[in-house]
Coordinates of C-alpha atoms in Angstrom, one line a residue:
X1 CA 224.8 -133.5 3.2
X2 CA 224.5 -130.9 0.5
X3 CA 227.0 -128.4 -0.8
X4 CA 227.7 -126.9 -4.1
X5 CA 230.8 -125.0 -5.2
X6 CA 230.2 -122.3 -7.8
X7 CA 233.4 -120.4 -7.1
X8 CA 235.6 -118.4 -9.4
X9 CA 238.2 -120.5 -11.1
X10 CA 237.4 -123.7 -9.2
X11 CA 238.2 -126.9 -11.1
X12 CA 239.0 -130.5 -10.1
X13 CA 238.4 -133.6 -12.3
X14 CA 239.1 -136.5 -10.0
X15 CA 239.3 -140.3 -10.2
X16 CA 236.5 -142.6 -9.4
X17 CA 238.2 -144.9 -7.0
X18 CA 237.9 -146.1 -3.4
X19 CA 239.1 -146.2 0.1
X20 CA 241.2 -149.2 1.2
X21 CA 239.2 -152.0 2.8
X22 CA 239.9 -155.4 4.3
X23 CA 238.3 -158.3 2.6
X24 CA 238.7 -161.2 0.1
X25 CA 237.9 -162.0 -3.5
X26 CA 235.6 -165.0 -3.8
X27 CA 232.8 -166.4 -5.7
X28 CA 230.0 -163.9 -6.1
X29 CA 232.3 -160.9 -6.1
X30 CA 234.4 -158.8 -3.7
X31 CA 233.6 -159.4 0.0
X32 CA 234.4 -156.6 2.4
X33 CA 235.2 -157.4 6.0
X34 CA 235.0 -155.4 9.1
X35 CA 238.4 -155.1 10.7
X36 CA 237.9 -154.9 14.5
X37 CA 241.5 -154.4 15.5
X38 CA 242.9 -152.1 12.8
X39 CA 242.0 -148.4 12.9
X40 CA 242.4 -145.9 10.1
X41 CA 243.9 -143.0 12.1
X42 CA 244.3 -140.6 9.2
X43 CA 243.3 -140.4 5.5
X44 CA 244.7 -137.5 3.4
X45 CA 243.0 -137.4 0.0
X46 CA 244.5 -135.1 -2.7
X47 CA 242.5 -134.5 -5.9
X48 CA 243.7 -132.7 -9.0
X49 CA 243.2 -133.1 -12.8
X50 CA 246.7 -134.5 -13.2
X51 CA 247.1 -136.8 -10.1
X52 CA 245.2 -138.4 -7.2
X53 CA 247.2 -139.1 -4.1
X54 CA 245.8 -140.9 -1.0
X55 CA 247.9 -141.3 2.2
X56 CA 246.7 -143.5 5.1
X57 CA 248.0 -144.2 8.5
X58 CA 246.6 -147.4 10.0
X59 CA 247.2 -148.6 13.6
X60 CA 247.0 -152.1 15.0
X61 CA 245.1 -151.7 18.3
X62 CA 245.9 -155.2 19.4
X63 CA 248.9 -156.8 21.1
X64 CA 249.7 -159.2 18.2
X65 CA 250.5 -158.8 14.6
X66 CA 247.6 -159.1 12.2
X67 CA 247.7 -160.0 8.5
X68 CA 244.8 -158.8 6.3
X69 CA 244.0 -158.9 2.6
X70 CA 243.7 -155.2 1.6
X71 CA 241.4 -154.4 -1.3
X72 CA 241.4 -151.3 -3.5
X73 CA 238.6 -151.4 -6.0
X74 CA 238.5 -149.3 -9.1
X75 CA 235.0 -148.2 -10.3
X76 CA 232.8 -150.3 -12.4
X77 CA 233.2 -149.1 -16.0
X78 CA 230.4 -149.5 -18.5
X79 CA 231.4 -151.0 -21.8
X80 CA 230.5 -148.0 -24.0
X81 CA 232.2 -147.9 -27.4
X82 CA 232.5 -144.1 -27.5
X83 CA 233.5 -143.6 -23.9
X84 CA 236.5 -141.2 -23.7
X85 CA 237.5 -142.1 -20.1
X86 CA 241.2 -143.0 -20.2
X87 CA 241.0 -146.3 -18.3
X88 CA 244.2 -147.6 -19.7
X89 CA 246.2 -144.7 -18.4
X90 CA 244.7 -145.2 -15.0
X91 CA 245.8 -148.8 -14.9
X92 CA 249.3 -148.0 -16.0
X93 CA 249.7 -145.2 -13.5
X94 CA 248.4 -147.0 -10.4
X95 CA 251.1 -147.3 -7.7
X96 CA 251.2 -148.4 -4.1
X97 CA 253.7 -147.9 -1.3
X98 CA 253.7 -149.4 2.2
X99 CA 256.0 -147.8 4.7
X100 CA 257.9 -146.2 1.8
X101 CA 258.4 -149.5 -0.2
X102 CA 256.7 -150.2 -3.5
X103 CA 254.1 -153.0 -3.5
X104 CA 253.0 -155.0 -6.6
X105 CA 249.4 -155.9 -6.0
X106 CA 247.4 -158.8 -7.5
X107 CA 244.8 -157.8 -10.1
X108 CA 241.2 -159.2 -10.1
X109 CA 238.7 -158.4 -12.9
X110 CA 235.0 -158.7 -12.3
X111 CA 232.1 -158.5 -14.8
X112 CA 228.6 -157.2 -14.1
X113 CA 225.4 -157.3 -16.0
X114 CA 222.6 -154.8 -15.5
X115 CA 219.1 -156.3 -14.8
X116 CA 216.7 -155.0 -17.4
X117 CA 212.9 -155.4 -18.0
X118 CA 211.2 -156.6 -21.2
X119 CA 211.6 -153.0 -22.6
X120 CA 215.4 -153.1 -22.1
X121 CA 215.3 -150.6 -19.3
X122 CA 217.6 -150.9 -16.3
X123 CA 215.6 -151.9 -13.2
X124 CA 218.3 -152.5 -10.5
X125 CA 221.9 -152.4 -9.6
X126 CA 224.4 -154.5 -11.7
X127 CA 224.9 -158.2 -10.7
X128 CA 228.3 -159.9 -10.6
X129 CA 228.4 -162.5 -13.3
X130 CA 232.1 -163.1 -13.4
X131 CA 232.0 -166.9 -12.7
X132 CA 229.2 -167.4 -15.1
X133 CA 231.1 -165.8 -18.0
X134 CA 234.3 -167.7 -17.1
X135 CA 232.4 -170.9 -17.6
X136 CA 231.5 -169.6 -21.0
X137 CA 235.1 -169.0 -21.9
X138 CA 235.5 -165.3 -21.1
X139 CA 238.9 -164.9 -19.4
X140 CA 240.3 -162.3 -17.1
X141 CA 242.4 -161.0 -20.0
X142 CA 239.2 -160.5 -22.0
X143 CA 237.6 -158.6 -19.2
X144 CA 240.7 -156.5 -18.8
X145 CA 240.3 -155.6 -22.5
X146 CA 237.2 -153.6 -21.6
X147 CA 239.5 -151.3 -19.6
X148 CA 242.2 -151.2 -22.2
X149 CA 239.9 -150.7 -25.1
X150 CA 241.3 -153.6 -27.0
X151 CA 240.2 -154.0 -30.7
X152 CA 239.2 -157.6 -30.1
X153 CA 236.4 -156.6 -27.7
X154 CA 233.9 -157.3 -30.4
X155 CA 234.7 -161.0 -30.0
X156 CA 234.4 -160.8 -26.3
X157 CA 231.0 -159.2 -26.5
X158 CA 229.9 -162.0 -28.9
X159 CA 230.9 -164.6 -26.4
X160 CA 229.0 -162.8 -23.6
X161 CA 225.8 -162.7 -25.7
X162 CA 226.2 -166.4 -26.8
X163 CA 226.6 -167.6 -23.3
X164 CA 223.5 -169.8 -22.6
X165 CA 223.6 -169.7 -18.8
X166 CA 220.0 -169.4 -17.6
X167 CA 221.1 -166.8 -14.9
X168 CA 222.2 -164.4 -17.6
X169 CA 218.8 -164.6 -19.3
X170 CA 217.0 -164.0 -16.0
X171 CA 219.0 -160.8 -15.5
X172 CA 218.8 -159.7 -19.1
X173 CA 215.9 -161.4 -21.0
X174 CA 216.7 -160.0 -24.4
X175 CA 220.5 -160.1 -24.3
X176 CA 222.0 -159.3 -27.7
X177 CA 224.9 -157.3 -29.2
X178 CA 222.5 -154.4 -29.8
X179 CA 221.3 -154.2 -26.1
X180 CA 224.2 -155.7 -24.2
X181 CA 224.4 -153.6 -20.9
X182 CA 227.4 -154.7 -18.9
X183 CA 230.4 -153.3 -17.0
X184 CA 233.7 -154.5 -15.6
X185 CA 235.7 -153.7 -12.5
X186 CA 239.3 -154.1 -11.5
X187 CA 240.2 -154.7 -7.9
X188 CA 243.8 -154.6 -6.6
X189 CA 244.6 -156.7 -3.5
X190 CA 247.7 -157.5 -1.4
X191 CA 248.5 -159.1 1.9
X192 CA 249.4 -156.6 4.6
X193 CA 250.8 -157.3 8.0
X194 CA 250.1 -154.7 10.7
X195 CA 252.6 -154.9 13.5
X196 CA 251.2 -154.9 17.0
X197 CA 250.7 -151.4 18.3
X198 CA 252.4 -149.8 15.4
X199 CA 251.5 -147.4 12.6
X200 CA 251.5 -148.7 9.0
X201 CA 251.7 -146.0 6.3
X202 CA 250.0 -146.8 2.9
X203 CA 250.1 -144.5 -0.1
X204 CA 248.4 -144.7 -3.5
X205 CA 248.7 -142.5 -6.5
X206 CA 247.3 -142.6 -10.0
X207 CA 246.1 -140.6 -13.0
X208 CA 242.5 -139.5 -12.7
X209 CA 239.8 -141.4 -14.6
X210 CA 237.4 -138.9 -16.2
X211 CA 234.0 -139.4 -17.9
X212 CA 231.5 -136.9 -19.1
X213 CA 230.0 -135.4 -22.2
X214 CA 230.6 -132.6 -24.6
X215 CA 227.2 -131.1 -23.7
X216 CA 225.9 -129.9 -20.4
X217 CA 222.3 -128.7 -20.4
X218 CA 221.9 -126.2 -17.5
X219 CA 218.2 -125.9 -18.2
X220 CA 217.3 -129.4 -17.2
X221 CA 215.0 -130.1 -14.3
X222 CA 217.2 -130.0 -11.1
X223 CA 215.1 -132.8 -9.6
X224 CA 216.2 -135.4 -12.0
X225 CA 218.6 -138.2 -10.9
X226 CA 221.7 -136.7 -12.4
X227 CA 221.4 -133.3 -10.7
X228 CA 220.5 -135.0 -7.3
X229 CA 223.6 -137.1 -7.5
X230 CA 225.9 -134.1 -7.8
X231 CA 223.7 -131.7 -5.8
X232 CA 223.3 -129.4 -8.7
X233 CA 220.7 -126.8 -7.5
X234 CA 219.2 -123.5 -8.6
X235 CA 222.1 -121.5 -7.2
X236 CA 224.6 -123.5 -9.2
X237 CA 222.5 -123.2 -12.4
X238 CA 222.2 -119.4 -11.8
X239 CA 225.9 -119.1 -11.5
X240 CA 226.3 -121.0 -14.8
X241 CA 224.0 -118.5 -16.5
X242 CA 225.8 -115.6 -14.9
X243 CA 229.3 -116.7 -15.9
X244 CA 228.7 -118.4 -19.2
X245 CA 225.4 -117.1 -20.4
X246 CA 224.5 -118.9 -23.6
X247 CA 227.9 -120.4 -24.3
X248 CA 228.1 -124.2 -25.0
X249 CA 229.2 -126.2 -22.0
X250 CA 230.9 -129.5 -21.5
X251 CA 231.3 -131.4 -18.2
X252 CA 233.3 -134.2 -16.5
X253 CA 231.7 -136.3 -13.9
X254 CA 233.4 -138.8 -11.5
X255 CA 233.1 -140.5 -8.2
X256 CA 235.3 -141.6 -5.3
X257 CA 234.1 -144.4 -3.1
X258 CA 234.4 -143.2 0.5
X259 CA 232.1 -145.7 2.2
X260 CA 234.6 -148.6 2.4
X261 CA 236.4 -146.3 4.9
X262 CA 233.8 -147.4 7.4
X263 CA 235.2 -151.0 7.4
X264 CA 237.8 -150.4 10.0
X265 CA 237.7 -150.6 13.9
X266 CA 236.8 -147.0 14.4
X267 CA 235.7 -143.9 12.4
X268 CA 238.6 -142.3 10.5
X269 CA 240.5 -140.3 13.1
X270 CA 241.3 -137.4 10.8
X271 CA 240.1 -137.1 7.3
X272 CA 241.5 -134.4 5.0
X273 CA 240.2 -133.7 1.5
X274 CA 242.2 -131.3 -0.6
X275 CA 241.0 -130.2 -4.0
X276 CA 243.4 -128.5 -6.4
X277 CA 241.7 -126.4 -9.0
X278 CA 242.3 -125.5 -12.6
X279 CA 240.8 -122.4 -14.2
X280 CA 237.4 -121.2 -15.5
X281 CA 235.3 -124.1 -14.3
X282 CA 232.4 -124.6 -11.9
X283 CA 232.2 -127.7 -9.7
X284 CA 229.2 -129.2 -7.9
X285 CA 229.4 -132.0 -5.3
X286 CA 227.4 -133.1 -2.2
X287 CA 229.4 -132.0 0.8
X288 CA 229.0 -129.7 3.8
X289 CA 230.4 -126.3 4.8
X290 CA 233.7 -127.8 6.0
X291 CA 235.0 -127.5 2.5
X292 CA 236.8 -124.1 2.4
X293 CA 239.1 -122.2 0.2
X294 CA 242.7 -122.4 1.5
X295 CA 244.7 -120.9 -1.3
X296 CA 244.4 -119.4 -4.7
X297 CA 244.0 -122.8 -6.3
X298 CA 243.0 -125.1 -3.4
X299 CA 240.0 -126.0 -1.3
X300 CA 240.1 -128.2 1.7
X301 CA 237.9 -130.0 4.2
X302 CA 239.0 -131.6 7.5
X303 CA 236.8 -133.9 9.6
X304 CA 237.6 -135.7 12.8
X305 CA 236.1 -139.1 13.8
X306 CA 234.7 -139.3 10.3
X307 CA 232.4 -142.2 9.4
X308 CA 231.6 -141.9 5.6
X309 CA 228.0 -142.7 4.8
X310 CA 228.0 -141.8 1.2
X311 CA 230.4 -141.7 -1.7
X312 CA 231.8 -138.6 -3.3
X313 CA 230.3 -137.6 -6.7
X314 CA 231.6 -134.5 -8.5
X315 CA 230.6 -132.8 -11.7
X316 CA 232.8 -130.1 -13.4
X317 CA 231.3 -127.7 -15.9
X318 CA 233.2 -125.4 -18.2
X319 CA 232.6 -123.6 -21.6
X320 CA 233.3 -125.7 -24.6
X321 CA 235.6 -122.9 -25.9
X322 CA 237.8 -120.8 -23.7
X323 CA 237.8 -118.0 -26.1

């Protein structure tokens, strides 16, 4: 799927979060389970700079009540000192309702280490090392500190580096404070009973998590990984040149994990994606022509029997100065 939006006044920073999925939290990380009797009949995903709202309707297709552990994973967040992503606000704002009643979920924190070669370059996807670090004295509160940008994180990093577990050295042969390449992830979970033959309504809302840079280089090779991830192509780059010419640009980039929506009994019966814009910004994402303008400030896509096969990655580009 490929689609770019270079439309007048389109804007939508959005959170990098995930669809609900059934599963459990165990040794080795989060395990996602296929739920053969629970169908996601609808998912209504609303995205704006100020708020993300997700409404689901699940139906128990069986003739008996079913209780599942529901997981809602936040994204992995790299431990970068100068990151301006407001992870603390996201955690504070996260709310869940089931059938109109507030739910207080459990919070699980996972740690990941990126495999690197002898030159210190990433060579694979990050590996869950939570249990290893726990045996070295790194607590959940310490890992949560990465999200909350706590001042004591220097001590936590020191403990990670000093951990002598052989597995860590296999993943990262030259582990040190100077080249520590790791990330953490929060996963919310709660027990949910789905009544036989009935609809269960689940709603989340939260403040978006934004990452990005103060500099967007429109002249870069569109074949590089960054541009492929967000489907930035020649037409999008041309629109940037037309609208902004030689002005300095900044961008925000984020992701939404859609693929866990495939863990239910059937494809999503009706999936609605609504994007609410801000002004003077260009947006690129990989989507198809179902995403259409439905109002002065909104774009929307509707899909039936939707089986998500890739996650949603979006980049937003605007001039550094609005003057």
